Amino acid sequence: MNRIFALLVLAAFGTAAFREFRGAPAMEALSRAMLESASGAVQLVIGLVGAMALFLGLVRIAEEGGLLRLIARLLQPLLQRLFPDVPAGHPAMGAMVLNLSANVLGLGNAATPFGIRAMQELDRLNPAPGTATDAMVLFLAINTSSVTLLPTGVIALRAAAGSADPAAILPTTLFATACSTAAAILSAKLLEGRRPGPRPSAADGAGTRPNPAAEAAAGRGEEAACELPPPLPLWGSALLLLGLLLLIGLLLTFGRGVSPWVLPSLMVGFLLFGWFRGVRLYEAFVAGARGGLEVAARILPYLVAVLVAVGMLRASGALDALVGWVGPFTAAIGLPAEALPVALTRPLSGSGAFALLASLLQDPAVGPDSYTGLLASTLQGSTETTFYVIAVYFGAVQVRRLRHALAPALIADATGVLASVAACRVLFGGVG
């Protein structure tokens, strides 16, 4: 992201300087755009606080009610078949299940620690330290495919940008993330035989290789947190997948009629779930909502940096030139040039792509409810920061030989983009 940020600013300055020498008052417009973009970032964050507090409060109710553990029990039989090299009772399985369950609920802050813990435990099964195993590659591919059912951050951003229907992207996001996850799993499995690597034996589950660095980082109490109750039968996982497919089909078929019901139904559903599970609803909601201000404050510097850079690029005329050149090619497949920066930046920087999306949704020429705004929102919600995930997860266990880990991740990213375009064209009626 350092190079992208510098490239945006330098491109804007160079274009403005060229226009200034040719007699256009470009530098004055550039200075004004810098200050206006910085102020706009602060105003956007203020509007984002309320929506983020709402979603974090509802998710806290679901979390205290045990929804995370319930999803984990449903996913466990499926993951045991996807990861045959990992013994069923090994701590790595519990950490992977909890990581993916947290991702499904959009709990990125909870998912990352479980993901790192899972990689550390998988490394203890690794007979060749420093080289990624098949299980590591598959787990990473699933994480980079952004398996999520509730893109709370994007919905909150759309609400802050004045969208008439912030949850309109839910059906397209569900479809795109399902396609990208399926592509990640399939490509990782197909590439296993082409790039042979270390494979732990069944006996490795009984006595795993000690990893002092992992144990020191995890702490003595974290292993217990990864333990799961007994898994539900396989038919529970099958019903979960079937229900997800039916939900995607329903939302794609009746998306415009159903989407206004999503947010009210979501709130009522989480409250009823918490009520029946004995959660103190008001206290849990307030405790979760308190994090809304913290989240908004954390993303403000990223928003300021990227919004200023994009504002400079737009004021200099460089962005218009790029859109005019690339637009005819990407628009042919339903991807407007204005949304292309979000698609390209997302694998590199989640915060950078989020800021680019915020800039796009605030642009009066685009807005949150245009086809371009809806597509860019779907792209943000259905793809993941691939290179960040690779750096963090593999860096935690000092894996240097990635084998085929990058290919499934990039295939999942490309599949997510194409699926987002296809879903948005079907549901929102093409380019415009």
Short mmCIF file of C-alpha atoms in Angstrom, two decimals:
data_model
loop_
_atom_site.label_atom_id
_atom_site.label_comp_id
_atom_site.label_asym_id
_atom_site.label_seq_id
_atom_site.Cartn_x
_atom_site.Cartn_y
_atom_site.Cartn_z
CA MET A 1 0.00 0.00 0.00
CA ASN A 2 2.99 2.32 0.50
CA ARG A 3 3.80 2.21 -3.20
CA ILE A 4 0.16 2.59 -4.24
CA PHE A 5 -0.25 5.66 -2.02
CA ALA A 6 2.94 7.24 -3.36
CA LEU A 7 1.99 6.40 -6.95
CA LEU A 8 -1.44 8.05 -6.60
CA VAL A 9 0.01 11.26 -5.16
CA LEU A 10 2.86 11.46 -7.67
CA ALA A 11 0.53 10.78 -10.60
CA ALA A 12 -1.83 13.51 -9.41
CA PHE A 13 1.00 16.00 -8.89
CA GLY A 14 2.60 15.21 -12.24
CA THR A 15 -0.68 15.56 -14.13
CA ALA A 16 -1.55 18.79 -12.36
CA ALA A 17 1.92 20.23 -13.03
CA PHE A 18 1.63 19.35 -16.72
CA ARG A 19 -1.77 21.04 -16.95
CA GLU A 20 -0.52 24.06 -14.99
CA PHE A 21 2.34 24.61 -17.43
CA ARG A 22 -0.22 24.50 -20.24
CA GLY A 23 -2.22 27.34 -18.67
CA ALA A 24 -4.91 25.54 -16.61
CA PRO A 25 -5.20 26.43 -12.88
CA ALA A 26 -4.67 22.79 -11.87
CA MET A 27 -2.51 23.36 -8.77
CA GLU A 28 -5.15 25.53 -7.13
CA ALA A 29 -7.74 22.80 -7.69
CA LEU A 30 -5.29 20.23 -6.33
CA SER A 31 -4.75 22.19 -3.10
CA ARG A 32 -8.47 22.67 -2.60
CA ALA A 33 -9.15 18.97 -3.23
CA MET A 34 -6.60 17.93 -0.57
CA LEU A 35 -8.28 19.93 2.18
CA GLU A 36 -11.83 19.05 1.12
CA SER A 37 -11.00 15.33 0.96
CA ALA A 38 -9.45 15.37 4.45
CA SER A 39 -12.55 17.09 5.86
CA GLY A 40 -14.79 14.68 3.97
CA ALA A 41 -13.03 11.71 5.57
CA VAL A 42 -13.82 13.03 9.06
CA GLN A 43 -17.47 13.64 8.13
CA LEU A 44 -17.73 10.15 6.70
CA VAL A 45 -16.34 8.57 9.86
CA ILE A 46 -18.82 10.52 12.00
CA GLY A 47 -21.64 9.08 9.93
CA LEU A 48 -20.07 5.62 10.13
CA VAL A 49 -19.94 5.51 13.94
CA GLY A 50 -23.67 4.97 14.42
CA ALA A 51 -24.02 2.20 11.85
CA MET A 52 -20.93 0.38 13.11
CA ALA A 53 -22.16 0.63 16.70
CA LEU A 54 -25.49 -0.90 15.66
CA PHE A 55 -23.94 -3.87 13.92
CA LEU A 56 -21.31 -4.50 16.57
CA GLY A 57 -24.00 -4.44 19.24
CA LEU A 58 -26.12 -7.01 17.40
CA VAL A 59 -23.12 -9.26 16.72
CA ARG A 60 -22.17 -9.10 20.41
CA ILE A 61 -25.63 -10.41 21.33
CA ALA A 62 -25.24 -13.30 18.87
CA GLU A 63 -21.73 -14.02 20.13
CA GLU A 64 -22.77 -14.13 23.78
CA GLY A 65 -25.72 -16.33 22.82
CA GLY A 66 -23.35 -18.96 21.45
CA LEU A 67 -23.99 -18.50 17.73
CA LEU A 68 -20.26 -18.72 17.02
CA ARG A 69 -20.02 -22.13 18.70
CA LEU A 70 -23.21 -23.33 16.97
CA ILE A 71 -21.82 -22.49 13.54
CA ALA A 72 -18.55 -24.13 14.55
CA ARG A 73 -20.34 -27.38 15.42
CA LEU A 74 -22.08 -27.32 12.04
CA LEU A 75 -18.84 -26.69 10.13
CA GLN A 76 -16.68 -29.21 11.99
CA PRO A 77 -17.83 -32.40 10.14
CA LEU A 78 -17.29 -30.68 6.80
CA LEU A 79 -13.81 -29.46 7.71
CA GLN A 80 -12.79 -32.90 8.94
CA ARG A 81 -13.35 -34.16 5.39
CA LEU A 82 -11.64 -31.19 3.75
CA PHE A 83 -8.57 -31.60 5.99
CA PRO A 84 -7.94 -35.36 6.21
CA ASP A 85 -4.33 -34.77 7.35
CA VAL A 86 -5.50 -33.03 10.55
CA PRO A 87 -6.60 -35.40 13.35
CA ALA A 88 -10.18 -34.75 14.50
CA GLY A 89 -9.21 -34.02 18.10
CA HIS A 90 -6.19 -31.86 17.31
CA PRO A 91 -6.25 -28.21 18.51
CA ALA A 92 -5.66 -27.11 14.90
CA MET A 93 -9.12 -28.34 13.93
CA GLY A 94 -10.79 -26.39 16.72
CA ALA A 95 -8.90 -23.21 15.83
CA MET A 96 -9.75 -23.55 12.12
CA VAL A 97 -13.43 -24.14 12.84
CA LEU A 98 -13.64 -21.11 15.13
CA ASN A 99 -11.73 -18.96 12.64
CA LEU A 100 -14.10 -19.76 9.80
CA SER A 101 -17.14 -19.37 12.07
CA ALA A 102 -15.96 -15.89 13.06
CA ASN A 103 -15.40 -15.00 9.40
CA VAL A 104 -18.94 -16.12 8.54
CA LEU A 105 -20.30 -13.64 11.07
CA GLY A 106 -17.98 -10.86 9.89
CA LEU A 107 -15.99 -10.90 13.15
CA GLY A 108 -12.62 -10.09 11.61
CA ASN A 109 -11.07 -9.12 14.95
CA ALA A 110 -11.96 -12.52 16.41
CA ALA A 111 -11.13 -14.47 13.26
CA THR A 112 -7.50 -13.36 12.96
CA PRO A 113 -6.29 -14.66 16.37
CA PHE A 114 -7.99 -18.01 15.73
CA GLY A 115 -6.42 -18.11 12.25
CA ILE A 116 -2.93 -17.48 13.60
CA ARG A 117 -3.49 -20.10 16.28
CA ALA A 118 -4.63 -22.58 13.62
CA MET A 119 -1.49 -21.97 11.56
CA GLN A 120 0.69 -22.47 14.63
CA GLU A 121 -1.00 -25.77 15.40
CA LEU A 122 -0.82 -26.88 11.77
CA ASP A 123 2.90 -26.09 11.87
CA ARG A 124 3.26 -28.50 14.78
CA LEU A 125 2.00 -31.20 12.40
CA ASN A 126 4.45 -30.06 9.72
CA PRO A 127 7.32 -32.54 9.11
CA ALA A 128 9.19 -29.89 7.06
CA PRO A 129 9.22 -26.57 8.98
CA GLY A 130 9.38 -23.56 6.70
CA THR A 131 7.40 -25.25 3.92
CA ALA A 132 3.62 -24.94 3.64
CA THR A 133 1.67 -28.20 3.94
CA ASP A 134 -1.47 -29.00 1.95
CA ALA A 135 -3.60 -28.25 5.00
CA MET A 136 -1.93 -24.84 5.46
CA VAL A 137 -2.47 -23.96 1.79
CA LEU A 138 -6.14 -24.97 1.83
CA PHE A 139 -6.85 -23.14 5.09
CA LEU A 140 -5.19 -20.01 3.73
CA ALA A 141 -7.11 -20.26 0.44
CA ILE A 142 -10.45 -20.46 2.27
CA ASN A 143 -9.52 -17.43 4.37
CA THR A 144 -8.47 -15.35 1.37
CA SER A 145 -11.74 -16.20 -0.42
CA SER A 146 -13.57 -14.09 2.20
CA VAL A 147 -16.19 -16.60 3.32
CA THR A 148 -18.64 -14.18 4.92
CA LEU A 149 -22.41 -14.02 5.21
CA LEU A 150 -22.75 -10.56 6.73
CA PRO A 151 -20.58 -7.73 5.29
CA THR A 152 -21.34 -5.40 8.19
CA GLY A 153 -18.62 -2.87 7.40
CA VAL A 154 -19.74 -2.34 3.82
CA ILE A 155 -23.41 -2.07 4.78
CA ALA A 156 -22.50 0.49 7.43
CA LEU A 157 -20.45 2.47 4.91
CA ARG A 158 -23.32 2.48 2.44
CA ALA A 159 -25.67 3.71 5.16
CA ALA A 160 -23.23 6.48 6.05
CA ALA A 161 -23.06 7.47 2.37
CA GLY A 162 -26.84 7.97 2.27
CA SER A 163 -27.92 4.76 0.53
CA ALA A 164 -31.67 4.23 0.32
CA ASP A 165 -31.09 0.47 0.72
CA PRO A 166 -27.75 -0.26 2.43
CA ALA A 167 -28.36 -4.03 2.52
CA ALA A 168 -29.10 -4.30 -1.22
CA ILE A 169 -25.66 -5.89 -1.72
CA LEU A 170 -26.38 -8.84 0.57
CA PRO A 171 -27.60 -11.24 -2.18
CA THR A 172 -24.80 -10.34 -4.60
CA THR A 173 -22.19 -10.62 -1.83
CA LEU A 174 -23.49 -14.03 -0.76
CA PHE A 175 -23.33 -15.29 -4.34
CA ALA A 176 -19.85 -13.89 -4.99
CA THR A 177 -18.33 -15.14 -1.73
CA ALA A 178 -19.84 -18.60 -2.27
CA CYS A 179 -18.29 -18.76 -5.75
CA SER A 180 -14.89 -17.51 -4.59
CA THR A 181 -14.79 -19.98 -1.68
CA ALA A 182 -15.73 -22.88 -3.95
CA ALA A 183 -13.02 -21.82 -6.42
CA ALA A 184 -10.44 -21.59 -3.60
CA ILE A 185 -11.20 -25.09 -2.31
CA LEU A 186 -11.32 -26.69 -5.76
CA SER A 187 -8.11 -25.06 -7.02
CA ALA A 188 -6.21 -25.85 -3.80
CA LYS A 189 -7.26 -29.51 -4.01
CA LEU A 190 -6.38 -29.77 -7.71
CA LEU A 191 -2.95 -28.22 -7.18
CA GLU A 192 -1.99 -30.51 -4.29
CA GLY A 193 -0.79 -33.28 -6.58
CA ARG A 194 1.01 -30.94 -8.97
CA ARG A 195 3.13 -29.36 -6.22
CA PRO A 196 3.99 -32.22 -3.85
CA GLY A 197 5.09 -31.23 -0.40
CA PRO A 198 5.26 -32.39 3.22
CA ARG A 199 2.33 -34.52 4.35
CA PRO A 200 1.97 -35.40 8.05
CA SER A 201 1.18 -38.99 8.88
CA ALA A 202 -1.76 -40.10 10.98
CA ALA A 203 0.58 -40.69 13.89
CA ASP A 204 1.49 -37.01 14.00
CA GLY A 205 -1.77 -36.26 15.78
CA ALA A 206 -0.70 -38.13 18.88
CA GLY A 207 2.65 -36.48 19.38
CA THR A 208 3.02 -33.23 17.51
CA ARG A 209 6.33 -31.51 16.94
CA PRO A 210 6.90 -28.90 19.64
CA ASN A 211 6.90 -25.28 18.52
CA PRO A 212 8.22 -23.00 21.27
CA ALA A 213 7.51 -19.82 19.31
CA ALA A 214 3.90 -20.84 18.77
CA GLU A 215 3.43 -21.83 22.39
CA ALA A 216 4.88 -18.56 23.64
CA ALA A 217 2.69 -16.52 21.29
CA ALA A 218 -0.48 -18.45 22.03
CA GLY A 219 -0.27 -18.53 25.79
CA ARG A 220 -1.30 -21.33 28.08
CA GLY A 221 -5.01 -20.50 28.17
CA GLU A 222 -5.64 -20.13 24.45
CA GLU A 223 -5.61 -23.83 23.62
CA ALA A 224 -8.65 -24.35 25.82
CA ALA A 225 -10.44 -21.58 23.91
CA CYS A 226 -10.02 -23.62 20.70
CA GLU A 227 -11.69 -26.72 22.15
CA LEU A 228 -15.13 -27.41 20.73
CA PRO A 229 -18.17 -29.32 21.96
CA PRO A 230 -18.97 -32.54 20.08
CA PRO A 231 -19.71 -31.83 16.39
CA LEU A 232 -23.18 -32.26 14.97
CA PRO A 233 -23.73 -35.09 12.46
CA LEU A 234 -22.70 -34.58 8.84
CA TRP A 235 -26.31 -33.96 7.87
CA GLY A 236 -26.11 -30.76 9.93
CA SER A 237 -23.33 -29.44 7.68
CA ALA A 238 -25.29 -30.57 4.62
CA LEU A 239 -28.39 -28.71 5.82
CA LEU A 240 -26.28 -25.61 6.46
CA LEU A 241 -24.91 -25.66 2.90
CA LEU A 242 -28.33 -26.39 1.42
CA GLY A 243 -29.88 -23.56 3.41
CA LEU A 244 -27.14 -21.20 2.24
CA LEU A 245 -27.70 -22.14 -1.41
CA LEU A 246 -31.47 -21.68 -1.03
CA LEU A 247 -30.93 -18.30 0.64
CA ILE A 248 -28.66 -17.15 -2.18
CA GLY A 249 -31.19 -18.29 -4.78
CA LEU A 250 -34.05 -16.60 -2.94
CA LEU A 251 -32.21 -13.32 -2.54
CA LEU A 252 -31.03 -13.28 -6.16
CA THR A 253 -34.54 -14.04 -7.40
CA PHE A 254 -36.41 -11.60 -5.15
CA GLY A 255 -33.49 -9.37 -4.19
CA ARG A 256 -35.13 -5.97 -4.72
CA GLY A 257 -38.26 -7.03 -2.89
CA VAL A 258 -36.48 -8.78 -0.03
CA SER A 259 -33.56 -6.40 0.64
CA PRO A 260 -35.63 -3.75 2.54
CA TRP A 261 -36.55 -6.50 5.01
CA VAL A 262 -32.97 -7.57 5.66
CA LEU A 263 -31.83 -5.09 8.32
CA PRO A 264 -35.07 -5.07 10.39
CA SER A 265 -35.27 -8.87 10.20
CA LEU A 266 -31.62 -9.16 11.14
CA MET A 267 -32.10 -7.05 14.24
CA VAL A 268 -35.24 -8.89 15.33
CA GLY A 269 -33.62 -12.28 14.64
CA PHE A 270 -30.50 -11.52 16.68
CA LEU A 271 -32.57 -10.14 19.55
CA LEU A 272 -34.85 -13.18 19.61
CA PHE A 273 -31.85 -15.53 19.44
CA GLY A 274 -30.23 -13.73 22.38
CA TRP A 275 -33.52 -13.69 24.31
CA PHE A 276 -34.00 -17.46 24.01
CA ARG A 277 -30.35 -18.05 24.92
CA GLY A 278 -30.65 -16.02 28.10
CA VAL A 279 -28.47 -13.10 27.01
CA ARG A 280 -28.93 -9.77 28.80
CA LEU A 281 -29.83 -8.01 25.58
CA TYR A 282 -29.41 -4.36 26.49
CA GLU A 283 -26.11 -4.81 28.33
CA ALA A 284 -24.66 -6.99 25.56
CA PHE A 285 -25.77 -4.56 22.86
CA VAL A 286 -24.25 -1.57 24.65
CA ALA A 287 -21.00 -3.45 25.27
CA GLY A 288 -20.71 -4.33 21.61
CA ALA A 289 -21.81 -0.93 20.33
CA ARG A 290 -19.13 0.73 22.44
CA GLY A 291 -16.61 -0.63 19.93
CA GLY A 292 -18.18 1.37 17.10
CA LEU A 293 -16.30 4.52 18.06
CA GLU A 294 -13.07 2.57 18.41
CA VAL A 295 -13.44 1.02 14.94
CA ALA A 296 -14.22 4.38 13.37
CA ALA A 297 -11.24 6.02 15.05
CA ARG A 298 -8.98 3.20 13.90
CA ILE A 299 -9.89 3.56 10.21
CA LEU A 300 -9.85 7.40 10.15
CA PRO A 301 -6.11 7.73 9.31
CA TYR A 302 -6.47 5.25 6.43
CA LEU A 303 -9.50 7.10 5.10
CA VAL A 304 -7.72 10.46 5.26
CA ALA A 305 -4.66 9.13 3.43
CA VAL A 306 -6.50 7.41 0.61
CA LEU A 307 -9.33 9.92 0.20
CA VAL A 308 -6.80 12.75 -0.09
CA ALA A 309 -4.80 10.79 -2.68
CA VAL A 310 -7.92 9.92 -4.69
CA GLY A 311 -9.22 13.49 -4.37
CA MET A 312 -5.92 14.77 -5.75
CA LEU A 313 -6.05 12.25 -8.58
CA ARG A 314 -9.58 13.33 -9.49
CA ALA A 315 -8.84 17.07 -9.26
CA SER A 316 -5.72 16.74 -11.40
CA GLY A 317 -7.66 15.09 -14.24
CA ALA A 318 -5.59 11.90 -14.10
CA LEU A 319 -8.53 9.78 -12.90
CA ASP A 320 -10.76 11.00 -15.73
CA ALA A 321 -8.02 10.13 -18.22
CA LEU A 322 -7.62 6.64 -16.75
CA VAL A 323 -11.38 6.01 -16.77
CA GLY A 324 -11.61 7.17 -20.36
CA TRP A 325 -8.81 4.82 -21.43
CA VAL A 326 -9.70 1.68 -19.43
CA GLY A 327 -13.48 2.11 -19.36
CA PRO A 328 -14.34 0.67 -22.79
CA PHE A 329 -12.43 -2.56 -22.05
CA THR A 330 -13.71 -3.32 -18.54
CA ALA A 331 -17.23 -2.02 -19.20
CA ALA A 332 -17.61 -4.68 -21.87
CA ILE A 333 -17.77 -7.33 -19.13
CA GLY A 334 -19.84 -5.17 -16.75
CA LEU A 335 -16.97 -3.73 -14.70
CA PRO A 336 -16.97 0.09 -14.97
CA ALA A 337 -13.54 1.67 -14.80
CA GLU A 338 -14.58 3.63 -11.70
CA ALA A 339 -14.96 0.37 -9.74
CA LEU A 340 -11.72 -1.15 -11.05
CA PRO A 341 -9.44 0.48 -8.39
CA VAL A 342 -11.46 -1.20 -5.63
CA ALA A 343 -11.08 -4.61 -7.30
CA LEU A 344 -7.33 -4.17 -7.83
CA THR A 345 -6.58 -2.72 -4.38
CA ARG A 346 -8.63 -5.17 -2.31
CA PRO A 347 -6.09 -8.05 -2.48
CA LEU A 348 -3.31 -5.63 -1.44
CA SER A 349 -4.91 -3.50 1.29
CA GLY A 350 -8.29 -3.88 2.96
CA SER A 351 -8.17 -0.41 4.49
CA GLY A 352 -7.05 1.11 1.19
CA ALA A 353 -9.87 -0.56 -0.75
CA PHE A 354 -12.35 0.48 1.96
CA ALA A 355 -11.22 4.09 1.59
CA LEU A 356 -11.45 3.90 -2.21
CA LEU A 357 -14.98 2.52 -1.86
CA ALA A 358 -15.86 5.36 0.51
CA SER A 359 -14.57 7.89 -2.02
CA LEU A 360 -16.56 6.26 -4.81
CA LEU A 361 -19.81 6.15 -2.83
CA GLN A 362 -19.43 9.81 -1.90
CA ASP A 363 -18.83 10.85 -5.51
CA PRO A 364 -22.02 12.65 -6.69
CA ALA A 365 -21.51 11.22 -10.17
CA VAL A 366 -21.64 7.65 -8.80
CA GLY A 367 -23.35 7.38 -5.38
CA PRO A 368 -24.10 4.27 -3.32
CA ASP A 369 -27.19 3.12 -5.22
CA SER A 370 -25.91 3.25 -8.81
CA TYR A 371 -24.79 0.09 -10.56
CA THR A 372 -21.16 1.13 -10.08
CA GLY A 373 -21.67 1.83 -6.38
CA LEU A 374 -23.46 -1.47 -5.83
CA LEU A 375 -20.81 -3.42 -7.74
CA ALA A 376 -17.91 -1.77 -5.87
CA SER A 377 -19.69 -2.51 -2.56
CA THR A 378 -20.09 -6.15 -3.57
CA LEU A 379 -16.42 -6.38 -4.56
CA GLN A 380 -15.37 -5.03 -1.16
CA GLY A 381 -17.64 -7.41 0.73
CA SER A 382 -16.86 -10.58 -1.22
CA THR A 383 -13.06 -10.49 -1.56
CA GLU A 384 -10.23 -10.43 0.96
CA THR A 385 -6.85 -8.81 1.55
CA THR A 386 -4.96 -11.74 0.06
CA PHE A 387 -1.36 -10.62 0.49
CA TYR A 388 -1.98 -9.35 4.03
CA VAL A 389 -3.46 -12.70 5.06
CA ILE A 390 -0.54 -14.58 3.49
CA ALA A 391 1.99 -12.33 5.24
CA VAL A 392 0.33 -12.56 8.67
CA TYR A 393 -0.59 -16.25 8.71
CA PHE A 394 2.57 -17.65 7.13
CA GLY A 395 4.73 -15.08 8.91
CA ALA A 396 3.42 -16.32 12.27
CA VAL A 397 4.99 -19.74 11.61
CA GLN A 398 7.95 -18.57 9.48
CA VAL A 399 6.83 -20.37 6.32
CA ARG A 400 9.06 -19.26 3.45
CA ARG A 401 8.32 -21.89 0.81
CA LEU A 402 4.70 -21.19 -0.12
CA ARG A 403 4.42 -23.98 -2.74
CA HIS A 404 1.08 -23.42 -4.52
CA ALA A 405 -0.48 -21.19 -1.84
CA LEU A 406 -0.65 -18.03 -3.94
CA ALA A 407 -2.41 -19.56 -6.96
CA PRO A 408 -5.67 -20.64 -5.20
CA ALA A 409 -5.83 -17.28 -3.41
CA LEU A 410 -5.55 -15.30 -6.65
CA ILE A 411 -7.99 -17.66 -8.41
CA ALA A 412 -10.47 -17.02 -5.60
CA ASP A 413 -9.97 -13.24 -5.98
CA ALA A 414 -10.57 -13.38 -9.74
CA THR A 415 -13.61 -15.63 -9.28
CA GLY A 416 -15.02 -13.23 -6.69
CA VAL A 417 -14.70 -10.29 -9.11
CA LEU A 418 -16.34 -12.17 -11.99
CA ALA A 419 -19.12 -13.51 -9.75
CA SER A 420 -19.75 -10.01 -8.37
CA VAL A 421 -20.11 -8.63 -11.89
CA ALA A 422 -22.43 -11.46 -12.94
CA ALA A 423 -24.66 -11.12 -9.86
CA CYS A 424 -24.87 -7.34 -10.10
CA ARG A 425 -25.71 -7.45 -13.78
CA VAL A 426 -28.53 -9.91 -13.14
CA LEU A 427 -29.93 -8.18 -10.06
CA PHE A 428 -29.25 -4.51 -10.79
CA GLY A 429 -29.69 -4.45 -14.53
CA GLY A 430 -26.30 -3.93 -16.13
CA VAL A 431 -23.96 -1.01 -16.41
CA GLY A 432 -25.10 2.49 -15.56
#
